[in-house]
Amino acid sequence: MTDTSISGAKALIACLRNEGVDTIFGYPGGVLLPLYDELYDSDIRHILVRHEQGAAHAADGYARATGKVGVCLATSGPGATNLVTGIANAYMDSVPIVAITGQVPTPMIGNDAFQEADITGITLPITKHNYLIKNINDLPWVVKEAFYIASTGRPGPVLIDLPKDITTEEFEFEYPKRVYLRGYHPDIAVDNDRVKRAASMIRESKRPVIYAGGGVIISNAASELLKLAETIMAPVTTTLLGIGAFPGTHQLALGMPGMHGTKYANYAIQESDLLITVGARFDDRVTGKIDAFAPHAKVIHIDIDPAEIGKNIRVDLPIIGNAGPVMQSLGSHLQGMQTRSQEWLAKIAAWKKEQPLQYNRSENVIKPQQVVQEFYDACPDAIIVTEVGQNQMWAAQYFKFESPRTFITSGGLGTMGYGFPAAMGAKVGCPDKTVIDIAGDGSFQMMSQELATVAKNDIKVIVAILNNGNLGMVRQWQQLFFDERYSYTNIADSVDFVKLAEAYGLIGIRVDEPSGISSAISEALAADRTVVIDFVVDPMENVFPMVPAGAAINEILDLEVAS
Amino acid sequence: MKHTLAVLVENKPGVLARVSGLFSRRGFNIESLAVGTTEDLTVSRMTIVVAGDDRVLAQVTSQLGKLIDVISISDLPPDESVDRGLALIKVAADTETRSEIMQIADIFRAKIIDVGAETLIVEVTGDQAKIVAITDMLDRFGIRELVRTGRIAMSRGTKMITGGNI
């Protein structure tokens, strides 16, 4: 041991500093004591959550809002297993997070020691990669690789399992300057031949549709998408995770496709002769009945992940690569393209006009859609985070997102409880933005303990509960497909959300009539701390349009709107 | 349609679990699997036989390619490669049948590697068809125990699959 050797715990902090980490969401525990002792003196901001799942979601929200890698930290055993849902969520939505877990000392691994869990085994299918550090000399390069793997290519969560004895052992620390991984090559050159072929397919098409997903946002390629769309004058539909990749108010914007998408997005896909897919993966919530999806369209699929090509549907022209450079190259091949006939855009404009998103307004009872619209009117630039279920769909449908990283939602995994801690993470990452969690009363109760975290760390978010006293999306399906047999979906009067907020020293507001919505929003925006607004909404309101599971996406249920 | 994949992987703990776990969770069936180190001790080579059409093969290959510890994947078409497996077959043998079994072994260029009072152990190396054929031939004497390795395969001629300098 020389004078310059340092402990594993100190080295880990140094590694994190080297990676530019400014914030960790975490929760201490027995095997993490040496690491937390070092964190105590560190200038890294540590946010103590109230449940490790909250830490994982907060790191996820931080990563989606900022584009940086989010970091969460949990102790061995139950601490680590509590991260699992958050890690799976990040994996499904390709979010770069690094999860660090404590582990029992190396000599005890495999002995069913106190608070031991095989977290690398457990997270094998839900991480992009994971590590169990058994030799302290591996620590620096493992951390370097973890951040590199999490943030490059198709991003995803990486877990590092760190046994206690590694944190106390001392060694000569040096941080590696570069990563050498012979099995991982995320930088893919643009294939010019394929781009040229795509360009000629686009020139020949009469009814093109751009189908853009989360990959556009991850690739920071919103401006390339806008340019491409305007060059070729093609309408753009953005998936749930792609919302914000294209300005919602643009005349070429179609909104979201699929199960709860706009009718005109679905009609456009079904009548299209060319689907230009960018950073999207033909999820079943988008395609509906797969054999009936886009029946007349040739498909171009631009994606950084070769495994997405041909996974769900037949693709005519795959282009493997990063969405930004590929679209840029494609756009340059199409510069000055002859304008196609206006017939297609006119048809879409007519659908938009005749069959818009709609709901029955009321002066007596609050419609959840109206709450979302009034938030848009009051703060169109806010970051909107959602829970999962009806609240999520209404937020996606009725808020018009103009820029990327302003809509944060659990898409692939559909994790109830995600929204509030993710909103907390987004606010920590973007302190100058207004952050609103559009919530349901069911989802919010899954992670409401994080009210303590926002209170103690002065993190201000607005939680807008669309309180219908039900697990609304499941209730909607029971109403439509299970003969109105409402089996275990009523959760009315679970708790007084105003008092709950107040119990944590926060502000609670109840709104039970439509006329009170805007003043409550103003009050919440002006408040100096987190506000929970309990919007008592119509309990029987459903999300429409709706494509029933297994139907083609032009077989759409909609409500009758009173004139 | 069966495909034989030669997969070079980092020789690190847990790699086999990553690969086999991927097969099971993506719903692909491994028909045969053999793993060992290569000329480069930091690299292991897996020979994986997987059944499925070209689409399944494309999915398997690209999903495997996403594993950080997988260095390269090559499909070995049957006409451009050789493959071998090994089987140990414990077959019932008494004084009457012993010489006949030894003759069969001889025809298949198999070896007798253990002789007991009531059994023989036959060691046979060869491709799939040969191992099946000798097993069928020995069946009527009474096979008491059978153990087989996974198949290993290599491209014919000068084509190389090496991981060291990739």
XYZ file of C-alpha atoms in Angstrom:
729
model
C 0.000 0.000 0.000
C 1.532 3.291 -1.042
C 0.633 6.809 -0.013
C -1.360 7.329 -3.147
C -3.677 4.345 -2.783
C -7.314 4.986 -2.071
C -10.299 2.894 -1.060
C -12.783 1.427 -3.523
C -15.463 3.727 -2.132
C -13.335 6.814 -2.761
C -12.420 5.497 -6.185
C -16.059 5.001 -7.117
C -16.840 8.612 -6.245
C -13.820 9.696 -8.321
C -15.073 7.593 -11.237
C -18.524 9.170 -11.008
C -17.005 12.655 -10.922
C -15.004 11.747 -14.008
C -18.221 10.785 -15.758
C -19.724 14.156 -14.924
C -22.250 12.814 -12.426
C -23.716 15.642 -10.367
C -26.663 13.837 -8.787
C -27.361 10.404 -7.347
C -30.759 9.140 -6.248
C -30.188 6.593 -3.534
C -30.911 4.862 -0.276
C -28.224 3.584 2.123
C -27.877 0.219 3.823
C -25.478 -2.058 5.631
C -23.071 -2.947 2.858
C -23.079 0.616 1.550
C -21.848 2.185 4.803
C -18.275 2.760 3.529
C -19.568 4.285 0.302
C -22.074 6.525 2.067
C -19.321 7.638 4.414
C -17.436 8.935 1.375
C -20.572 10.432 -0.185
C -21.031 12.469 3.005
C -18.010 14.605 2.044
C -18.543 14.512 -1.698
C -19.849 17.409 -3.777
C -22.133 15.021 -5.653
C -25.728 15.821 -4.741
C -27.331 12.779 -3.147
C -31.091 12.710 -3.035
C -32.395 10.392 -0.376
C -35.563 8.777 -1.669
C -38.122 6.908 0.436
C -38.175 3.732 -1.654
C -35.492 2.452 -4.028
C -37.975 2.109 -6.880
C -38.389 5.869 -6.599
C -34.621 6.232 -7.031
C -34.600 4.196 -10.221
C -37.550 6.113 -11.700
C -36.028 9.435 -10.634
C -32.751 8.527 -12.367
C -34.824 7.584 -15.427
C -36.759 10.875 -15.396
C -33.507 12.779 -14.929
C -31.970 10.972 -17.902
C -34.955 11.531 -20.217
C -35.230 15.214 -19.324
C -31.516 16.006 -19.648
C -30.164 13.417 -22.088
C -27.475 12.591 -19.523
C -26.981 9.283 -17.720
C -29.088 8.999 -14.563
C -27.572 7.300 -11.528
C -29.300 5.414 -8.733
C -27.832 3.630 -5.766
C -29.261 0.960 -3.494
C -28.017 -1.476 -0.926
C -27.790 -5.244 -1.362
C -30.725 -7.657 -1.219
C -34.055 -5.856 -0.871
C -32.546 -2.507 -1.826
C -31.339 -3.989 -5.069
C -34.539 -5.905 -5.807
C -36.559 -2.745 -5.204
C -34.726 -1.200 -8.153
C -35.806 -3.979 -10.478
C -39.053 -2.431 -11.763
C -37.286 0.838 -12.445
C -34.487 -0.907 -14.300
C -36.943 -2.930 -16.396
C -38.799 0.277 -17.168
C -35.597 1.988 -18.356
C -34.690 -1.065 -20.414
C -37.995 -1.146 -22.262
C -37.796 2.557 -23.098
C -34.034 2.626 -23.858
C -33.146 5.054 -21.078
C -29.497 5.450 -20.048
C -29.197 4.823 -16.334
C -26.410 3.343 -14.252
C -27.687 1.479 -11.209
C -25.154 0.785 -8.500
C -25.993 -1.820 -5.897
C -24.155 -2.849 -2.784
C -23.394 -6.527 -2.422
C -22.325 -8.723 0.507
C -18.541 -9.146 0.832
C -17.018 -11.350 -1.873
C -16.191 -14.288 0.451
C -19.868 -14.481 1.446
C -21.372 -14.344 -2.050
C -23.393 -17.469 -2.743
C -23.863 -18.316 0.927
C -27.326 -16.789 1.310
C -25.800 -14.148 3.525
C -27.941 -11.512 5.237
C -29.420 -9.185 2.599
C -27.858 -11.105 -0.250
C -29.588 -11.267 -3.617
C -28.121 -12.311 -6.955
C -28.929 -8.973 -8.539
C -26.754 -9.486 -11.612
C -28.641 -12.740 -12.234
C -31.996 -11.113 -11.562
C -31.325 -8.159 -13.860
C -29.707 -10.134 -16.676
C -32.772 -9.889 -18.951
C -33.541 -6.245 -18.108
C -30.160 -4.570 -18.394
C -28.134 -3.711 -21.439
C -25.198 -5.110 -19.490
C -24.265 -5.692 -15.870
C -21.196 -6.289 -13.732
C -20.296 -7.902 -10.450
C -16.969 -6.441 -9.358
C -14.851 -9.133 -7.710
C -11.473 -7.465 -8.027
C -10.873 -3.888 -7.012
C -8.591 -3.317 -9.981
C -11.608 -3.838 -12.240
C -13.575 -1.013 -10.647
C -12.332 1.941 -12.746
C -12.805 0.310 -16.132
C -16.136 -1.211 -15.134
C -17.505 2.225 -14.279
C -16.045 3.689 -17.470
C -17.587 0.921 -19.571
C -20.910 1.115 -17.743
C -21.414 4.802 -18.594
C -20.231 4.239 -22.146
C -22.542 1.289 -22.740
C -25.528 2.957 -21.057
C -25.303 6.102 -23.155
C -24.240 4.933 -26.612
C -25.945 2.986 -29.394
C -29.443 2.106 -28.271
C -29.140 3.345 -24.684
C -30.220 1.313 -21.701
C -29.648 0.561 -18.049
C -26.372 -0.886 -16.820
C -26.017 -2.290 -13.321
C -22.844 -2.454 -11.247
C -22.901 -4.753 -8.224
C -20.307 -3.712 -5.701
C -19.384 -6.022 -2.795
C -18.677 -4.336 0.515
C -15.074 -5.515 0.803
C -14.280 -3.936 -2.561
C -15.383 -0.579 -1.201
C -12.966 -0.756 1.734
C -9.982 -2.310 -0.012
C -7.266 0.130 -1.114
C -5.517 0.256 -4.462
C -3.665 2.517 -6.848
C -6.427 4.349 -8.631
C -6.224 5.536 -12.178
C -9.235 6.324 -14.333
C -9.023 4.851 -17.830
C -9.123 7.345 -20.668
C -10.862 5.179 -23.192
C -12.995 2.100 -23.467
C -11.968 -0.934 -25.441
C -14.785 -3.380 -26.097
C -14.236 -5.732 -28.987
C -17.851 -6.942 -28.954
C -19.528 -3.508 -28.918
C -19.381 -1.039 -31.783
C -22.170 1.503 -31.439
C -20.928 3.937 -34.080
C -22.470 2.912 -37.360
C -21.589 4.720 -40.560
C -24.487 5.847 -42.719
C -24.999 3.396 -45.580
C -25.186 5.712 -48.557
C -26.514 3.151 -51.000
C -29.453 2.410 -48.783
C -30.106 6.077 -48.160
C -30.175 6.628 -51.933
C -32.634 3.785 -52.355
C -34.780 5.269 -49.589
C -34.659 8.625 -51.338
C -35.901 7.140 -54.573
C -38.677 5.265 -52.751
C -39.711 8.569 -51.195
C -39.656 10.334 -54.557
C -41.872 7.649 -56.054
C -44.377 7.520 -53.221
C -47.683 9.292 -53.425
C -48.891 8.843 -49.872
C -45.885 8.815 -47.538
C -46.153 8.877 -43.746
C -43.263 9.398 -41.354
C -43.672 7.213 -38.274
C -41.270 8.596 -35.673
C -40.483 7.065 -32.303
C -38.397 7.618 -29.211
C -35.214 6.998 -31.187
C -35.536 10.459 -32.728
C -35.484 12.049 -29.285
C -32.651 9.850 -28.029
C -30.659 10.758 -31.119
C -31.375 14.486 -30.557
C -32.648 14.489 -34.124
C -35.832 16.583 -33.880
C -34.467 19.285 -36.181
C -33.432 16.698 -38.796
C -36.907 15.201 -38.598
C -38.571 18.579 -39.067
C -36.345 19.331 -42.034
C -36.973 15.956 -43.650
C -40.735 16.217 -43.179
C -40.841 19.707 -44.662
C -38.585 18.730 -47.552
C -40.765 15.842 -48.602
C -44.007 17.319 -47.249
C -44.962 14.107 -45.503
C -47.224 13.965 -42.453
C -45.565 12.798 -39.226
C -47.067 10.542 -36.597
C -45.183 10.310 -33.329
C -45.445 7.305 -31.047
C -46.035 7.675 -27.312
C -42.265 7.830 -26.760
C -41.760 9.941 -29.881
C -44.049 12.723 -28.687
C -42.083 15.972 -28.743
C -39.870 14.817 -31.602
C -42.076 16.813 -33.962
C -43.952 20.025 -33.107
C -47.507 19.122 -32.114
C -48.970 22.253 -33.692
C -47.252 21.802 -37.061
C -49.593 21.343 -40.017
C -47.858 18.030 -40.839
C -48.317 16.673 -37.296
C -50.660 13.696 -37.043
C -50.313 13.096 -33.324
C -50.025 9.613 -31.910
C -50.853 6.410 -33.818
C -52.274 3.166 -32.506
C -54.686 2.054 -29.814
C -55.485 5.531 -28.485
C -54.039 7.456 -31.365
C -55.816 10.029 -33.449
C -58.122 8.688 -36.114
C -56.278 10.640 -38.790
C -52.905 9.158 -37.795
C -54.313 5.661 -38.061
C -56.152 6.364 -41.317
C -53.014 7.902 -42.784
C -50.970 4.811 -41.909
C -53.619 2.500 -43.312
C -53.812 4.376 -46.615
C -50.132 5.152 -46.887
C -48.032 3.721 -49.699
C -44.745 4.362 -47.880
C -44.068 4.242 -44.165
C -40.823 5.984 -43.262
C -40.123 4.595 -39.814
C -37.507 6.322 -37.693
C -36.482 5.094 -34.251
C -39.719 3.212 -33.641
C -40.315 -0.495 -33.194
C -43.796 -1.454 -34.374
C -45.053 -2.053 -30.858
C -48.361 -3.935 -30.663
C -50.047 -0.845 -29.185
C -49.153 0.951 -32.422
C -49.808 -1.752 -34.999
C -52.955 -3.373 -33.638
C -53.628 -6.473 -35.717
C -50.259 -6.891 -37.326
C -51.428 -8.511 -40.570
C -53.747 -5.611 -41.240
C -51.219 -2.881 -40.422
C -50.333 -0.437 -43.211
C -51.501 -2.912 -45.859
C -50.581 -0.760 -48.862
C -47.284 0.567 -47.591
C -43.726 -0.253 -48.373
C -41.705 0.112 -45.210
C -38.412 1.896 -44.664
C -37.088 1.213 -41.172
C -34.325 3.405 -39.789
C -33.098 2.116 -36.434
C -29.853 1.868 -34.547
C -30.724 -1.590 -33.248
C -30.441 -4.304 -35.922
C -32.575 -6.613 -33.772
C -35.599 -4.359 -34.315
C -35.489 -4.891 -38.076
C -38.064 -7.433 -39.137
C -38.875 -8.355 -35.521
C -42.564 -7.515 -35.778
C -43.208 -6.692 -39.418
C -41.698 -7.229 -42.817
C -39.441 -4.341 -43.847
C -38.661 -3.428 -47.454
C -35.628 -1.302 -46.733
C -33.826 -1.388 -43.399
C -31.238 1.274 -42.643
C -29.194 0.575 -39.545
C -27.902 3.741 -38.013
C -28.326 6.760 -35.841
C -31.563 8.599 -36.650
C -29.967 12.054 -36.873
C -27.187 11.406 -39.407
C -29.388 9.068 -41.463
C -32.207 11.617 -41.761
C -29.729 14.358 -42.509
C -28.234 12.323 -45.329
C -31.676 11.381 -46.586
C -32.768 15.016 -46.537
C -29.724 16.080 -48.545
C -30.527 13.514 -51.239
C -34.036 14.897 -51.471
C -33.223 18.614 -51.533
C -35.359 20.383 -54.069
C -37.567 17.367 -54.520
C -40.445 17.993 -56.840
C -43.582 18.681 -54.887
C -46.017 15.857 -54.986
C -49.701 16.422 -55.639
C -51.582 18.064 -52.802
C -54.212 15.350 -52.855
C -52.701 13.337 -49.987
C -52.224 16.266 -47.631
C -55.678 17.545 -48.504
C -57.164 14.184 -47.595
C -55.380 14.222 -44.258
C -56.449 17.789 -43.598
C -60.051 16.740 -44.204
C -59.752 13.821 -41.751
C -58.266 16.158 -39.174
C -61.088 18.609 -39.595
C -63.913 16.103 -39.663
C -62.644 13.646 -37.073
C -60.619 15.492 -34.449
C -59.939 14.328 -30.926
C -63.093 15.065 -29.010
C -64.900 14.695 -25.715
C -68.157 15.848 -24.219
C -67.557 19.041 -22.319
C -69.445 19.700 -19.133
C -70.060 22.692 -16.905
C -70.867 20.607 -13.863
C -68.323 17.877 -13.725
C -64.614 18.106 -14.514
C -63.563 16.305 -17.661
C -59.970 15.095 -17.367
C -59.202 16.192 -20.925
C -60.106 19.745 -19.991
C -57.617 19.688 -17.119
C -54.851 18.709 -19.543
C -55.896 21.418 -21.996
C -55.889 24.053 -19.285
C -52.378 23.040 -18.234
C -51.343 23.461 -21.861
C -52.889 26.918 -21.961
C -51.185 27.915 -18.729
C -47.722 26.452 -19.317
C -47.153 25.103 -22.821
C -43.385 24.835 -22.231
C -43.643 22.607 -19.151
C -42.172 19.140 -18.899
C -45.130 16.801 -18.620
C -44.535 13.497 -16.892
C -47.342 10.977 -16.601
C -48.387 7.982 -14.627
C -49.790 5.007 -16.534
C -53.343 4.490 -17.695
C -56.043 6.927 -18.750
C -54.125 9.918 -17.359
C -51.218 9.031 -19.620
C -53.347 8.803 -22.749
C -55.183 12.068 -22.073
C -51.864 13.828 -21.505
C -50.514 12.381 -24.758
C -53.634 13.382 -26.674
C -54.504 16.836 -25.368
C -51.204 18.548 -24.534
C -49.457 19.871 -27.635
C -45.767 19.183 -27.276
C -43.473 21.390 -29.284
C -40.036 20.130 -28.368
C -38.232 16.929 -27.389
C -37.687 15.852 -23.787
C -40.847 17.623 -22.641
C -43.025 14.500 -22.472
C -41.815 11.774 -20.145
C -43.816 8.597 -19.791
C -43.449 4.892 -19.163
C -44.179 3.402 -22.564
C -42.921 -0.139 -22.991
C -43.325 -1.457 -19.471
C -46.342 0.677 -18.553
C -45.246 1.141 -14.960
C -47.839 2.557 -12.600
C -46.070 4.704 -10.041
C -43.474 5.895 -12.520
C -44.688 9.442 -12.994
C -44.162 11.125 -9.666
C -40.592 9.976 -8.969
C -39.700 10.518 -12.651
C -41.078 14.062 -12.389
C -38.889 14.566 -9.337
C -35.853 13.386 -11.330
C -36.758 15.582 -14.301
C -37.040 18.626 -12.041
C -33.663 17.922 -10.444
C -32.150 17.682 -13.932
C -33.961 20.739 -15.279
C -34.503 23.030 -12.274
C -35.596 25.970 -14.435
C -38.467 24.107 -16.039
C -41.982 23.687 -14.727
C -42.524 19.966 -14.199
C -46.011 18.519 -13.973
C -46.986 14.935 -13.214
C -50.320 14.212 -14.857
C -51.401 11.465 -12.507
C -54.162 9.038 -11.768
C -55.269 8.363 -8.229
C -54.234 4.715 -8.589
C -50.758 5.236 -9.975
C -49.916 8.107 -7.670
C -50.622 5.978 -4.614
C -47.966 3.518 -5.717
C -45.144 6.017 -5.132
C -46.716 8.747 -3.019
C -44.118 8.213 -0.289
C -41.765 10.291 -2.455
C -43.702 13.343 -1.261
C -41.241 13.230 1.635
C -38.315 13.338 -0.790
C -39.563 16.393 -2.678
C -40.428 18.091 0.603
C -37.048 17.497 2.230
C -35.023 18.348 -0.869
C -37.022 21.397 -1.956
C -37.953 19.890 -5.291
C -41.001 21.571 -6.701
C -43.251 19.648 -9.012
C -46.980 19.821 -9.586
C -48.898 16.588 -9.191
C -52.176 16.868 -11.067
C -54.272 13.914 -9.988
C -57.119 13.190 -12.374
C -59.008 11.538 -9.556
C -61.759 9.310 -10.876
C -61.760 6.965 -7.900
C -60.998 4.081 -10.187
C -58.237 2.172 -11.852
C -59.655 3.926 -14.844
C -58.138 2.166 -17.822
C -58.949 -1.274 -16.451
C -62.425 -0.043 -15.512
C -62.864 1.195 -19.090
C -62.025 -2.253 -20.468
C -64.389 -3.868 -17.973
C -67.114 -1.520 -19.151
C -66.482 -2.170 -22.837
C -65.440 -5.809 -22.915
C -66.449 -7.450 -19.604
C -70.175 -6.591 -19.352
C -69.604 -3.733 -16.922
C -68.458 -6.145 -14.241
C -66.208 -3.813 -12.267
C -64.073 -6.360 -10.537
C -61.742 -4.694 -8.025
C -61.187 -1.460 -9.886
C -63.007 0.928 -7.574
C -60.587 2.736 -5.273
C -62.768 5.738 -4.441
C -62.126 7.595 -1.179
C -58.799 5.860 -0.576
C -57.245 8.908 0.953
C -57.703 12.655 1.204
C -54.968 13.808 -1.190
C -55.091 17.379 0.134
C -54.448 16.241 3.659
C -51.816 13.798 2.409
C -49.878 16.657 0.799
C -50.273 18.750 3.898
C -49.076 15.917 6.099
C -45.731 16.143 4.279
C -45.646 19.932 4.660
C -46.668 20.459 1.057
C -49.642 22.160 -0.532
C -52.837 20.345 -1.405
C -55.678 21.795 -3.472
C -58.980 20.159 -4.279
C -60.903 21.149 -7.375
C -64.323 19.676 -7.929
C -65.841 21.884 -10.563
C -64.634 22.963 -14.015
C -64.625 26.643 -13.114
C -61.946 26.028 -10.501
C -59.365 24.426 -12.763
C -57.503 27.476 -13.987
C -57.203 29.214 -10.640
C -55.855 26.020 -9.076
C -53.266 25.774 -11.842
C -52.242 29.405 -11.313
C -51.930 28.850 -7.592
C -49.830 25.736 -8.136
C -47.534 27.467 -10.623
C -46.968 30.317 -8.173
C -46.320 28.086 -5.163
C -42.848 27.723 -3.668
C -43.088 23.993 -3.120
C -44.634 20.843 -4.496
C -48.378 21.059 -4.943
C -50.777 18.157 -5.200
C -53.991 19.091 -6.980
C -56.839 16.673 -6.502
C -59.028 17.149 -9.580
C -62.230 15.280 -8.880
C -63.126 14.190 -12.389
C -65.938 12.323 -14.088
C -65.440 8.725 -12.917
C -66.963 7.250 -16.076
C -64.945 9.193 -18.620
C -63.253 6.922 -21.164
C -60.241 7.323 -23.406
C -61.280 7.614 -27.038
C -60.622 6.954 -29.852
C -59.884 3.355 -29.070
C -58.795 0.440 -31.214
C -59.782 -2.734 -29.349
C -56.915 -5.147 -28.728
C -56.369 -7.359 -31.759
C -58.317 -5.155 -34.180
C -56.879 -3.346 -37.178
C -56.021 0.261 -36.385
C -58.743 1.658 -38.627
C -61.400 -0.282 -36.693
C -61.898 2.484 -34.199
C -64.355 2.941 -31.356
C -65.287 6.510 -30.594
C -67.832 8.210 -28.436
C -70.914 10.052 -29.528
C -70.290 13.703 -29.026
C -73.217 15.876 -28.115
C -73.469 18.776 -30.477
C -34.057 -25.783 -40.994
C -31.109 -26.052 -38.650
C -28.346 -23.528 -38.398
C -24.960 -23.944 -36.805
C -23.593 -20.754 -35.305
C -20.003 -20.202 -34.256
C -20.140 -17.527 -31.584
C -16.990 -15.989 -30.183
C -17.469 -14.568 -26.704
C -15.379 -12.971 -23.997
C -14.055 -15.683 -21.703
C -15.701 -14.172 -18.623
C -17.933 -15.518 -15.856
C -21.624 -15.402 -16.643
C -21.339 -15.333 -20.430
C -22.982 -18.724 -20.855
C -25.915 -17.550 -18.717
C -26.270 -14.412 -20.837
C -26.368 -16.426 -24.051
C -28.604 -19.253 -22.867
C -30.904 -16.831 -21.050
C -31.347 -14.859 -24.242
C -32.384 -17.968 -26.126
C -34.987 -18.977 -23.583
C -36.526 -15.554 -23.046
C -36.771 -14.803 -26.755
C -38.363 -18.202 -27.352
C -35.573 -19.759 -29.420
C -34.636 -23.383 -28.895
C -31.044 -24.465 -28.536
C -30.648 -27.889 -30.066
C -27.027 -28.300 -29.179
C -24.450 -26.193 -27.396
C -20.731 -26.637 -26.882
C -18.362 -24.162 -25.261
C -14.614 -24.064 -24.854
C -11.677 -21.720 -24.960
C -9.914 -20.990 -28.235
C -6.376 -20.339 -29.407
C -6.789 -16.998 -27.599
C -7.444 -17.719 -23.907
C -9.475 -14.526 -23.472
C -11.946 -15.792 -26.053
C -14.346 -18.713 -25.787
C -16.117 -20.226 -28.724
C -19.657 -21.494 -28.574
C -21.077 -23.730 -31.234
C -24.829 -23.364 -31.116
C -27.217 -25.382 -33.224
C -30.567 -23.659 -33.522
C -33.678 -24.703 -35.414
C -35.736 -22.150 -37.294
C -36.310 -20.388 -40.572
C -34.191 -17.533 -41.890
C -36.224 -14.971 -39.991
C -35.610 -16.758 -36.706
C -31.932 -17.004 -37.565
C -31.772 -13.274 -38.287
C -33.424 -12.496 -34.952
C -31.162 -14.885 -33.021
C -28.114 -13.422 -34.671
C -29.014 -9.813 -34.089
C -30.139 -10.409 -30.512
C -26.909 -12.279 -29.770
C -24.997 -9.463 -31.392
C -26.429 -7.062 -28.825
C -24.780 -8.883 -25.938
C -21.717 -6.864 -25.003
C -19.665 -10.012 -24.362
C -20.389 -11.486 -27.788
C -17.505 -10.688 -30.131
C -18.677 -12.231 -33.381
C -21.286 -14.583 -34.809
C -20.846 -16.713 -37.928
C -23.368 -18.971 -39.569
C -21.677 -22.174 -40.744
C -23.539 -23.647 -43.721
C -23.358 -27.481 -43.754
C -21.669 -27.680 -47.151
C -18.935 -25.231 -46.195
C -18.098 -26.609 -42.781
C -17.355 -29.751 -40.849
C -18.925 -30.660 -37.554
C -18.257 -33.295 -34.954
C -19.733 -34.545 -31.764
C -18.639 -37.222 -29.352
C -20.714 -39.845 -27.588
C -19.950 -42.345 -24.842
C -22.286 -45.306 -24.961
C -22.435 -47.891 -22.193
C -23.881 -50.989 -23.784
C -24.813 -54.305 -22.207
C -22.369 -57.000 -23.298
C -21.834 -60.597 -22.276
C -19.458 -63.155 -23.668
C -21.842 -63.918 -26.491
C -22.424 -60.369 -27.710
C -19.112 -58.747 -26.887
C -17.331 -59.564 -30.123
C -20.257 -58.488 -32.263
C -20.373 -55.118 -30.491
C -16.634 -54.743 -30.995
C -17.084 -55.427 -34.689
C -19.755 -52.770 -34.965
C -17.520 -50.332 -33.118
C -14.740 -51.171 -35.529
C -16.900 -50.481 -38.570
C -17.772 -47.057 -37.155
C -14.154 -46.433 -36.173
C -15.319 -46.141 -32.611
C -13.201 -47.179 -29.652
C -13.894 -49.459 -26.738
C -12.617 -47.539 -23.758
C -13.874 -49.695 -20.905
C -14.652 -53.355 -20.566
C -16.666 -54.675 -17.656
C -18.187 -57.995 -16.836
C -21.586 -56.969 -18.170
C -20.934 -53.797 -20.166
C -18.668 -52.071 -22.651
C -18.184 -48.342 -23.106
C -17.972 -47.291 -26.721
C -16.516 -43.916 -27.604
C -17.587 -42.590 -30.988
C -16.708 -39.367 -32.731
C -18.458 -38.086 -35.811
C -21.184 -36.033 -37.286
C -24.752 -36.268 -36.173
C -25.719 -39.009 -38.621
C -22.881 -41.296 -37.615
C -23.640 -41.029 -33.913
C -27.314 -41.727 -34.538
C -26.401 -44.683 -36.754
C -24.155 -46.427 -34.229
C -26.639 -45.732 -31.458
C -29.329 -47.451 -33.516
C -27.036 -50.393 -34.197
C -26.196 -50.838 -30.529
C -29.737 -50.400 -29.345
C -30.684 -54.063 -29.590
C -27.916 -55.073 -27.174
C -29.332 -52.724 -24.568
C -27.921 -49.259 -24.108
C -27.507 -48.731 -20.373
C -26.255 -45.176 -20.454
C -25.549 -42.594 -23.119
C -23.785 -39.238 -22.923
C -23.155 -36.869 -25.786
C -21.273 -33.623 -26.202
C -22.690 -30.681 -28.044
C -21.598 -30.382 -31.620
C -18.538 -28.366 -32.553
C -18.017 -27.044 -36.057
C -15.450 -25.279 -38.183
C -15.389 -23.757 -41.666
C -13.631 -25.729 -44.369
C -10.534 -24.376 -46.101
C -8.785 -21.132 -45.306
C -11.732 -19.242 -43.856
C -10.987 -18.418 -40.212
C -13.128 -17.365 -37.292
C -10.815 -15.878 -34.699
C -11.459 -13.325 -32.017
C -8.044 -12.147 -31.004
C -7.578 -9.258 -33.367
C -11.081 -8.155 -34.098
